[in-house]
Amino acid sequence: MQLTDVRVLDLTRLLPGPYATQLLADLGADVVKVEDTGAGDYARHMPPMVDGVGAVFDGVNRGKRSVAIDLKTDAGREAFYALVEDADAVVESFRPGVVERLGVDYDTLSDHNDDLVYVSVTGYGQTGPLADRAGHDLNYVGRAGLLDMTREDEEAAPAVPGYQIGDLGGGLFAAFSVVSGLLSREFGDGGSYVDVSMADVVLSFGQAHAAEAFQAAPSGEKDGGEAGTTSSEAGGEHAGPRPGETPLTGAYPWYDVYEAADGYVTLAALEPQFWEAFCEAVDRQDLVEYHGTEDDAERTALREELGVIFAERTRDEWADLGPQTTVEPVQSIAEAVDDDSFRERVVVGGGDGDSGARPRLGFPAVCDRPDTDESSPGHGEHTDAVLEAVGYDTGTLTTLREEGVIR
């Protein structure tokens, strides 16, 4: 898995797009981060700060090169077009319509490179009734149904997810789209354009609930309702999968979170063999027969009994119960990044005291990939080197810098 001959022009900011291009950089792609000549990527200045750089920026811009160009100027656009001629892919995350105004949209850039793979990452996509709406991760997971399913039950309020699921899921899908586009190009299909909506990606994560959701979806006239109305607008109860009532959201006592003596643990014994292994490990073979029960009273009694059992041991004791018992501790992220299981797989890297590299979250798969630079670039750090490579001489660069076109 090596992208060492691939060059990606990264027009994105903040988290989703930079996460996408970070994954590509981790595989060896030459990612050229094209920033404006003012503040650059906003994430550079967002707290918490690490050695004077925003932690989010530092985390998802490792090994990239930074070029600062003012795309609002004719000279800036011409410089960007020169970069496009030798590029394989462009990833952008502007609001719909911005790239057209800047003159860096897919149609325009295709005139400079008809083999270009171009990926747009936005909240709600380039088309549809929500395309022009502003939004952030919480908006996407709310509209896509995920937030509703974070509740313990109907009476509880939705919980804000601890991770940016829409942002990171959208970034992951954007990276997948770049690689897919490059592969398609190798098959002779030429360049391609991909429109990624982060809200769409979050909704696609709802596969486990989709069949039931479609049965309850109020499309057209149904059960006396008017076409196009929702169940709540028609005065009915929420329908479809409900939080706390589906197999993967707490309906099953054998798939739930329990309080241990010093924190919380997860039990995920969905299959009978794992439930049997758990019951044997805690010397409660009398509970084996209740796995899969549909009786509400039996489920309630089993959940209460499990609560008593889990309270008797610490998280560490539960973690050592056995490899087939599907019991794991609920860790803080600080504990997770210090967990040997993640460090040995190198998803957590650096901070070993020898190389001087700062601890970081790295590429989340073990594979054959090239060694890559772990530092994040300074704003415009590589402007001269990148533009010199496409024919700009020192005198021209000096003039452009004096005119504020580059930094």
Short mmCIF file of C-alpha atoms in Angstrom, two decimals:
data_model
loop_
_atom_site.label_atom_id
_atom_site.label_comp_id
_atom_site.label_asym_id
_atom_site.label_seq_id
_atom_site.Cartn_x
_atom_site.Cartn_y
_atom_site.Cartn_z
CA MET A 1 0.00 0.00 0.00
CA GLN A 2 2.20 2.81 -1.24
CA LEU A 3 1.16 6.05 -2.92
CA THR A 4 4.66 7.43 -3.29
CA ASP A 5 4.13 8.49 -6.91
CA VAL A 6 0.85 10.29 -6.18
CA ARG A 7 0.56 14.04 -5.65
CA VAL A 8 -2.51 15.45 -3.93
CA LEU A 9 -3.37 19.14 -3.77
CA ASP A 10 -5.17 19.73 -0.48
CA LEU A 11 -7.48 22.76 -0.37
CA THR A 12 -9.17 21.67 2.87
CA ARG A 13 -9.19 23.09 6.37
CA LEU A 14 -10.01 22.05 9.93
CA LEU A 15 -10.66 18.30 10.39
CA PRO A 16 -12.58 16.29 7.72
CA GLY A 17 -10.54 17.08 4.61
CA PRO A 18 -7.16 17.17 6.36
CA TYR A 19 -7.94 13.76 7.93
CA ALA A 20 -8.64 12.42 4.44
CA THR A 21 -5.39 13.71 3.01
CA GLN A 22 -3.49 12.65 6.14
CA LEU A 23 -4.45 9.05 5.44
CA LEU A 24 -3.09 9.48 1.91
CA ALA A 25 0.10 11.09 3.21
CA ASP A 26 0.56 8.18 5.63
CA LEU A 27 0.62 5.92 2.58
CA GLY A 28 3.36 8.02 1.02
CA ALA A 29 1.42 10.46 -1.15
CA ASP A 30 2.99 13.88 -1.66
CA VAL A 31 0.25 16.04 -0.15
CA VAL A 32 0.66 19.72 -0.92
CA LYS A 33 -1.49 21.75 1.44
CA VAL A 34 -2.59 24.90 -0.39
CA GLU A 35 -3.45 27.60 2.16
CA ASP A 36 -4.38 31.25 1.84
CA THR A 37 -1.74 33.87 2.55
CA GLY A 38 -3.55 35.22 5.62
CA ALA A 39 -4.25 32.95 8.56
CA GLY A 40 -4.01 29.74 6.59
CA ASP A 41 -5.84 26.70 7.90
CA TYR A 42 -7.91 27.91 10.88
CA ALA A 43 -6.93 24.78 12.80
CA ARG A 44 -3.39 26.17 13.12
CA HIS A 45 -4.71 28.63 15.70
CA MET A 46 -7.39 26.60 17.49
CA PRO A 47 -6.77 25.53 21.09
CA PRO A 48 -5.57 23.36 22.64
CA MET A 49 -2.14 24.38 21.39
CA VAL A 50 0.92 22.11 21.20
CA ASP A 51 4.25 23.93 20.91
CA GLY A 52 2.42 26.95 19.48
CA VAL A 53 0.39 24.97 16.94
CA GLY A 54 -3.23 23.88 17.22
CA ALA A 55 -3.43 20.25 18.31
CA VAL A 56 -6.02 19.39 15.65
CA PHE A 57 -3.81 20.86 12.91
CA ASP A 58 -0.75 19.08 14.21
CA GLY A 59 -2.60 15.77 14.35
CA VAL A 60 -3.88 15.64 10.77
CA ASN A 61 -1.21 17.42 8.75
CA ARG A 62 1.82 15.21 9.33
CA GLY A 63 4.30 14.99 6.49
CA LYS A 64 2.47 17.41 4.21
CA ARG A 65 4.00 20.39 2.46
CA SER A 66 2.43 23.83 2.82
CA VAL A 67 2.13 26.34 -0.02
CA ALA A 68 0.51 29.71 0.67
CA ILE A 69 -1.21 31.19 -2.40
CA ASP A 70 -3.92 33.83 -2.74
CA LEU A 71 -6.39 32.13 -5.08
CA LYS A 72 -8.43 35.32 -5.31
CA THR A 73 -5.76 36.83 -7.55
CA ASP A 74 -5.12 36.03 -11.19
CA ALA A 75 -1.46 35.31 -10.50
CA GLY A 76 -2.38 33.04 -7.60
CA ARG A 77 -4.78 31.04 -9.73
CA GLU A 78 -2.18 30.70 -12.48
CA ALA A 79 0.29 29.34 -9.94
CA PHE A 80 -2.30 26.84 -8.77
CA TYR A 81 -3.06 25.78 -12.34
CA ALA A 82 0.63 25.09 -12.83
CA LEU A 83 0.51 22.77 -9.80
CA VAL A 84 -2.61 21.05 -11.11
CA GLU A 85 -0.87 20.05 -14.34
CA ASP A 86 1.39 17.66 -12.43
CA ALA A 87 -1.14 16.64 -9.76
CA ASP A 88 -3.10 13.40 -9.48
CA ALA A 89 -5.87 14.55 -7.16
CA VAL A 90 -7.47 17.63 -5.61
CA VAL A 91 -9.46 17.52 -2.36
CA GLU A 92 -11.50 20.57 -1.34
CA SER A 93 -13.98 21.34 1.45
CA PHE A 94 -15.33 24.80 0.60
CA ARG A 95 -19.04 25.56 0.77
CA PRO A 96 -20.83 24.78 -2.53
CA GLY A 97 -20.18 27.48 -5.13
CA VAL A 98 -16.91 28.76 -3.64
CA VAL A 99 -14.59 26.82 -5.93
CA GLU A 100 -16.49 28.11 -8.95
CA ARG A 101 -16.02 31.69 -7.75
CA LEU A 102 -12.33 31.05 -7.17
CA GLY A 103 -11.91 29.37 -10.55
CA VAL A 104 -10.64 26.09 -9.08
CA ASP A 105 -13.70 23.90 -9.71
CA TYR A 106 -13.50 20.48 -11.36
CA ASP A 107 -14.53 21.63 -14.83
CA THR A 108 -11.94 24.42 -14.85
CA LEU A 109 -9.13 22.25 -13.51
CA SER A 110 -9.96 19.44 -15.93
CA ASP A 111 -8.97 21.80 -18.75
CA HIS A 112 -5.48 21.78 -17.22
CA ASN A 113 -5.42 18.07 -16.37
CA ASP A 114 -8.09 15.77 -17.76
CA ASP A 115 -6.85 12.84 -15.64
CA LEU A 116 -7.50 14.68 -12.38
CA VAL A 117 -9.36 12.98 -9.52
CA TYR A 118 -11.32 15.70 -7.74
CA VAL A 119 -13.14 15.15 -4.42
CA SER A 120 -15.41 17.69 -2.69
CA VAL A 121 -16.22 17.20 1.01
CA THR A 122 -19.14 19.19 2.44
CA GLY A 123 -21.76 18.81 5.13
CA TYR A 124 -24.75 18.07 2.91
CA GLY A 125 -23.26 17.65 -0.56
CA GLN A 126 -23.25 19.81 -3.67
CA THR A 127 -26.89 19.03 -4.55
CA GLY A 128 -30.20 18.71 -2.74
CA PRO A 129 -32.24 21.06 -0.55
CA LEU A 130 -29.60 21.27 2.21
CA ALA A 131 -26.57 21.97 0.01
CA ASP A 132 -26.23 25.62 1.05
CA ARG A 133 -26.74 25.09 4.79
CA ALA A 134 -23.86 25.70 7.16
CA GLY A 135 -23.15 22.95 9.63
CA HIS A 136 -20.79 21.04 11.86
CA ASP A 137 -20.41 17.46 13.01
CA LEU A 138 -23.20 17.68 15.61
CA ASN A 139 -25.64 18.88 12.94
CA TYR A 140 -24.77 15.99 10.63
CA VAL A 141 -25.11 13.25 13.24
CA GLY A 142 -28.34 14.83 14.43
CA ARG A 143 -30.01 14.93 11.04
CA ALA A 144 -28.70 11.50 10.01
CA GLY A 145 -30.31 9.71 12.97
CA LEU A 146 -27.20 8.75 14.91
CA LEU A 147 -27.70 11.26 17.73
CA ASP A 148 -31.20 9.95 18.44
CA MET A 149 -29.74 6.48 19.00
CA THR A 150 -27.17 7.65 21.58
CA ARG A 151 -29.83 7.79 24.28
CA GLU A 152 -30.31 5.12 26.93
CA ASP A 153 -34.04 5.24 26.31
CA GLU A 154 -36.84 7.52 25.03
CA GLU A 155 -36.82 9.58 28.23
CA ALA A 156 -33.15 10.49 28.10
CA ALA A 157 -31.67 13.37 26.13
CA PRO A 158 -29.35 12.61 23.20
CA ALA A 159 -25.67 12.60 24.15
CA VAL A 160 -23.08 14.56 22.19
CA PRO A 161 -20.66 11.96 20.76
CA GLY A 162 -17.16 12.17 22.14
CA TYR A 163 -15.60 11.88 18.67
CA GLN A 164 -16.45 13.79 15.48
CA ILE A 165 -18.11 10.91 13.66
CA GLY A 166 -19.38 12.86 10.65
CA ASP A 167 -16.13 14.74 10.17
CA LEU A 168 -13.91 11.70 10.42
CA GLY A 169 -16.29 9.37 8.60
CA GLY A 170 -16.56 11.92 5.80
CA GLY A 171 -12.78 12.25 5.68
CA LEU A 172 -12.33 8.51 5.56
CA PHE A 173 -14.81 8.23 2.68
CA ALA A 174 -13.07 11.08 0.85
CA ALA A 175 -9.74 9.24 1.10
CA PHE A 176 -11.45 6.09 -0.16
CA SER A 177 -12.86 8.12 -3.06
CA VAL A 178 -9.43 9.45 -4.02
CA VAL A 179 -7.92 5.97 -4.07
CA SER A 180 -10.94 4.60 -5.98
CA GLY A 181 -10.64 7.42 -8.51
CA LEU A 182 -6.95 6.73 -9.00
CA LEU A 183 -7.65 3.04 -9.52
CA SER A 184 -10.42 3.82 -12.01
CA ARG A 185 -8.00 6.05 -13.88
CA GLU A 186 -5.51 3.19 -14.08
CA PHE A 187 -8.23 1.16 -15.78
CA GLY A 188 -8.44 3.83 -18.47
CA ASP A 189 -11.49 5.77 -17.31
CA GLY A 190 -9.69 9.12 -17.01
CA GLY A 191 -10.35 11.70 -14.33
CA SER A 192 -13.38 11.74 -12.06
CA TYR A 193 -15.37 13.93 -9.69
CA VAL A 194 -16.75 12.72 -6.34
CA ASP A 195 -19.22 14.68 -4.20
CA VAL A 196 -18.98 13.52 -0.56
CA SER A 197 -21.63 14.59 1.96
CA MET A 198 -20.67 14.01 5.59
CA ALA A 199 -24.34 13.68 6.56
CA ASP A 200 -24.77 11.03 3.85
CA VAL A 201 -21.82 9.09 5.24
CA VAL A 202 -23.23 9.14 8.78
CA LEU A 203 -26.59 7.90 7.52
CA SER A 204 -24.82 5.08 5.67
CA PHE A 205 -23.44 3.98 9.07
CA GLY A 206 -27.02 3.11 10.05
CA GLN A 207 -26.98 -0.22 8.20
CA ALA A 208 -27.90 -2.26 11.28
CA HIS A 209 -31.13 -0.27 11.66
CA ALA A 210 -31.97 0.42 8.01
CA ALA A 211 -34.47 -2.37 7.33
CA GLU A 212 -36.64 -1.44 10.30
CA ALA A 213 -36.26 2.26 9.54
CA PHE A 214 -37.50 1.81 5.97
CA GLN A 215 -40.59 0.03 7.25
CA ALA A 216 -41.41 3.05 9.40
CA ALA A 217 -40.29 5.81 7.01
CA PRO A 218 -43.27 8.08 6.21
CA SER A 219 -42.81 8.25 2.43
CA GLY A 220 -46.00 9.07 0.57
CA GLU A 221 -49.43 8.34 2.01
CA LYS A 222 -49.19 5.77 4.75
CA ASP A 223 -51.45 4.83 7.64
CA GLY A 224 -53.74 7.73 6.97
CA GLY A 225 -51.00 10.34 6.89
CA GLU A 226 -50.61 12.94 4.16
CA ALA A 227 -47.90 12.54 1.59
CA GLY A 228 -44.59 14.01 2.70
CA THR A 229 -45.49 14.33 6.38
CA THR A 230 -43.44 12.82 9.16
CA SER A 231 -44.91 10.68 11.92
CA SER A 232 -44.47 13.52 14.42
CA GLU A 233 -46.17 16.01 12.10
CA ALA A 234 -49.09 13.61 11.74
CA GLY A 235 -49.38 13.51 15.51
CA GLY A 236 -48.06 9.97 15.93
CA GLU A 237 -45.28 8.50 18.01
CA HIS A 238 -41.75 8.15 16.70
CA ALA A 239 -41.56 4.95 14.70
CA GLY A 240 -38.77 2.66 13.65
CA PRO A 241 -35.65 1.77 15.66
CA ARG A 242 -35.71 3.37 19.10
CA PRO A 243 -32.77 3.96 21.43
CA GLY A 244 -32.39 1.28 24.07
CA GLU A 245 -34.76 -1.02 22.21
CA THR A 246 -32.59 -2.51 19.48
CA PRO A 247 -30.05 -5.35 19.79
CA LEU A 248 -27.10 -2.97 19.53
CA THR A 249 -28.39 -0.08 21.65
CA GLY A 250 -29.16 -1.78 24.97
CA ALA A 251 -32.14 -4.08 24.44
CA TYR A 252 -30.02 -7.13 25.27
CA PRO A 253 -28.54 -7.51 28.79
CA TRP A 254 -25.69 -9.51 27.19
CA TYR A 255 -24.74 -6.48 25.02
CA ASP A 256 -24.52 -3.50 27.33
CA VAL A 257 -22.38 -1.32 29.60
CA TYR A 258 -22.07 -2.15 33.30
CA GLU A 259 -20.55 -0.42 36.30
CA ALA A 260 -17.53 -2.16 37.75
CA ALA A 261 -16.00 -1.51 41.18
CA ASP A 262 -13.95 1.40 39.81
CA GLY A 263 -15.48 2.43 36.49
CA TYR A 264 -17.34 0.86 33.59
CA VAL A 265 -16.94 -2.16 31.36
CA THR A 266 -18.58 -3.41 28.19
CA LEU A 267 -20.12 -6.84 27.70
CA ALA A 268 -20.76 -7.80 24.07
CA ALA A 269 -21.68 -11.48 24.15
CA LEU A 270 -23.98 -11.45 21.14
CA GLU A 271 -23.16 -15.00 20.05
CA PRO A 272 -24.05 -17.95 22.33
CA GLN A 273 -20.45 -19.18 22.50
CA PHE A 274 -19.24 -15.89 23.93
CA TRP A 275 -22.08 -15.79 26.45
CA GLU A 276 -21.25 -19.35 27.51
CA ALA A 277 -17.57 -18.40 27.88
CA PHE A 278 -18.54 -15.43 30.06
CA CYS A 279 -20.89 -17.45 32.26
CA GLU A 280 -18.24 -20.13 32.74
CA ALA A 281 -15.58 -17.53 33.61
CA VAL A 282 -17.77 -16.03 36.36
CA ASP A 283 -18.97 -19.48 37.48
CA ARG A 284 -22.58 -18.70 36.64
CA GLN A 285 -23.55 -21.49 34.24
CA ASP A 286 -27.09 -21.13 35.54
CA LEU A 287 -27.39 -17.96 33.41
CA VAL A 288 -26.51 -19.64 30.10
CA GLU A 289 -30.12 -20.56 29.29
CA TYR A 290 -31.27 -16.92 29.35
CA HIS A 291 -29.22 -15.86 26.36
CA GLY A 292 -31.60 -14.86 23.58
CA THR A 293 -34.66 -14.66 25.80
CA GLU A 294 -37.47 -12.45 24.55
CA ASP A 295 -39.19 -12.36 27.94
CA ASP A 296 -39.05 -8.83 29.36
CA ALA A 297 -39.12 -10.02 32.96
CA GLU A 298 -36.25 -12.42 32.37
CA ARG A 299 -34.23 -9.72 30.64
CA THR A 300 -34.82 -7.31 33.51
CA ALA A 301 -33.81 -9.91 36.10
CA LEU A 302 -30.72 -10.86 34.09
CA ARG A 303 -29.64 -7.25 33.73
CA GLU A 304 -29.97 -6.73 37.49
CA GLU A 305 -27.98 -9.88 38.20
CA LEU A 306 -25.25 -8.81 35.80
CA GLY A 307 -25.11 -5.44 37.53
CA VAL A 308 -24.36 -7.19 40.81
CA ILE A 309 -21.76 -9.44 39.20
CA PHE A 310 -19.86 -6.64 37.48
CA ALA A 311 -19.77 -4.47 40.62
CA GLU A 312 -17.71 -7.15 42.35
CA ARG A 313 -14.52 -6.61 40.32
CA THR A 314 -12.38 -3.77 39.02
CA ARG A 315 -12.01 -2.86 35.35
CA ASP A 316 -8.55 -4.42 35.23
CA GLU A 317 -9.84 -7.63 36.75
CA TRP A 318 -12.61 -7.77 34.16
CA ALA A 319 -10.13 -7.08 31.37
CA ASP A 320 -8.21 -10.18 32.47
CA LEU A 321 -11.30 -12.39 32.53
CA GLY A 322 -10.44 -14.19 29.30
CA PRO A 323 -9.98 -13.57 25.57
CA GLN A 324 -13.31 -15.19 24.57
CA THR A 325 -15.54 -13.48 27.14
CA THR A 326 -16.07 -10.23 25.14
CA VAL A 327 -15.54 -8.03 28.20
CA GLU A 328 -13.47 -4.86 27.89
CA PRO A 329 -12.94 -1.75 30.03
CA VAL A 330 -14.42 1.64 29.15
CA GLN A 331 -11.25 3.72 28.92
CA SER A 332 -10.72 7.43 28.66
CA ILE A 333 -8.89 8.52 25.52
CA ALA A 334 -5.88 9.31 27.72
CA GLU A 335 -5.90 5.69 28.84
CA ALA A 336 -6.45 4.48 25.28
CA VAL A 337 -3.42 6.27 23.84
CA ASP A 338 -1.33 4.76 26.65
CA ASP A 339 -2.70 1.26 26.01
CA ASP A 340 0.01 -1.20 24.94
CA SER A 341 -2.40 -2.92 22.54
CA PHE A 342 -2.64 0.25 20.45
CA ARG A 343 1.03 1.14 20.81
CA GLU A 344 2.21 -2.26 19.63
CA ARG A 345 0.11 -1.87 16.48
CA VAL A 346 1.64 1.61 16.00
CA VAL A 347 -1.68 3.42 15.71
CA VAL A 348 -0.10 5.33 18.60
CA GLY A 349 3.41 6.37 17.70
CA GLY A 350 6.22 8.67 18.73
CA GLY A 351 7.03 9.87 22.21
CA ASP A 352 9.61 7.10 22.72
CA GLY A 353 12.21 9.55 23.95
CA ASP A 354 14.78 8.44 21.39
CA SER A 355 13.64 9.99 18.13
CA GLY A 356 12.25 13.07 19.81
CA ALA A 357 9.03 12.64 17.84
CA ARG A 358 5.89 13.90 19.52
CA PRO A 359 3.32 11.20 20.38
CA ARG A 360 0.71 10.98 17.61
CA LEU A 361 -2.16 8.90 16.32
CA GLY A 362 -1.00 7.29 13.12
CA PHE A 363 -2.32 5.22 10.25
CA PRO A 364 -4.96 2.81 11.63
CA ALA A 365 -3.92 -0.34 9.79
CA VAL A 366 -0.85 -2.54 9.78
CA CYS A 367 0.42 -2.79 6.21
CA ASP A 368 3.48 -2.34 4.05
CA ARG A 369 3.81 1.40 3.69
CA PRO A 370 6.72 3.83 3.37
CA ASP A 371 8.34 5.76 6.18
CA THR A 372 6.84 9.24 6.22
CA ASP A 373 7.67 12.58 7.78
CA GLU A 374 5.90 13.00 11.12
CA SER A 375 6.20 16.80 11.35
CA SER A 376 3.42 19.22 10.44
CA PRO A 377 4.38 22.05 8.05
CA GLY A 378 4.77 25.70 8.86
CA HIS A 379 2.40 28.07 7.03
CA GLY A 380 3.83 28.46 3.52
CA GLU A 381 6.98 26.60 4.49
CA HIS A 382 7.30 24.94 1.08
CA THR A 383 5.92 27.64 -1.22
CA ASP A 384 9.20 28.34 -2.98
CA ALA A 385 10.28 24.71 -3.37
CA VAL A 386 6.93 23.59 -4.77
CA LEU A 387 6.58 26.49 -7.22
CA GLU A 388 10.21 26.26 -8.32
CA ALA A 389 9.51 22.65 -9.28
CA VAL A 390 6.86 23.79 -11.77
CA GLY A 391 9.03 26.48 -13.35
CA TYR A 392 8.87 29.60 -11.16
CA ASP A 393 12.24 31.33 -10.83
CA THR A 394 13.55 33.21 -7.82
CA GLY A 395 12.82 36.64 -9.28
CA THR A 396 9.20 35.78 -10.04
CA LEU A 397 8.70 34.34 -6.57
CA THR A 398 10.12 37.50 -4.99
CA THR A 399 7.74 39.65 -7.02
CA LEU A 400 4.73 37.48 -6.15
CA ARG A 401 5.63 37.61 -2.48
CA GLU A 402 5.99 41.41 -2.55
CA GLU A 403 2.54 41.61 -4.19
CA GLY A 404 1.02 39.40 -1.50
CA VAL A 405 0.13 36.62 -3.94
CA ILE A 406 2.22 34.05 -2.10
CA ARG A 407 3.66 33.73 1.34
#
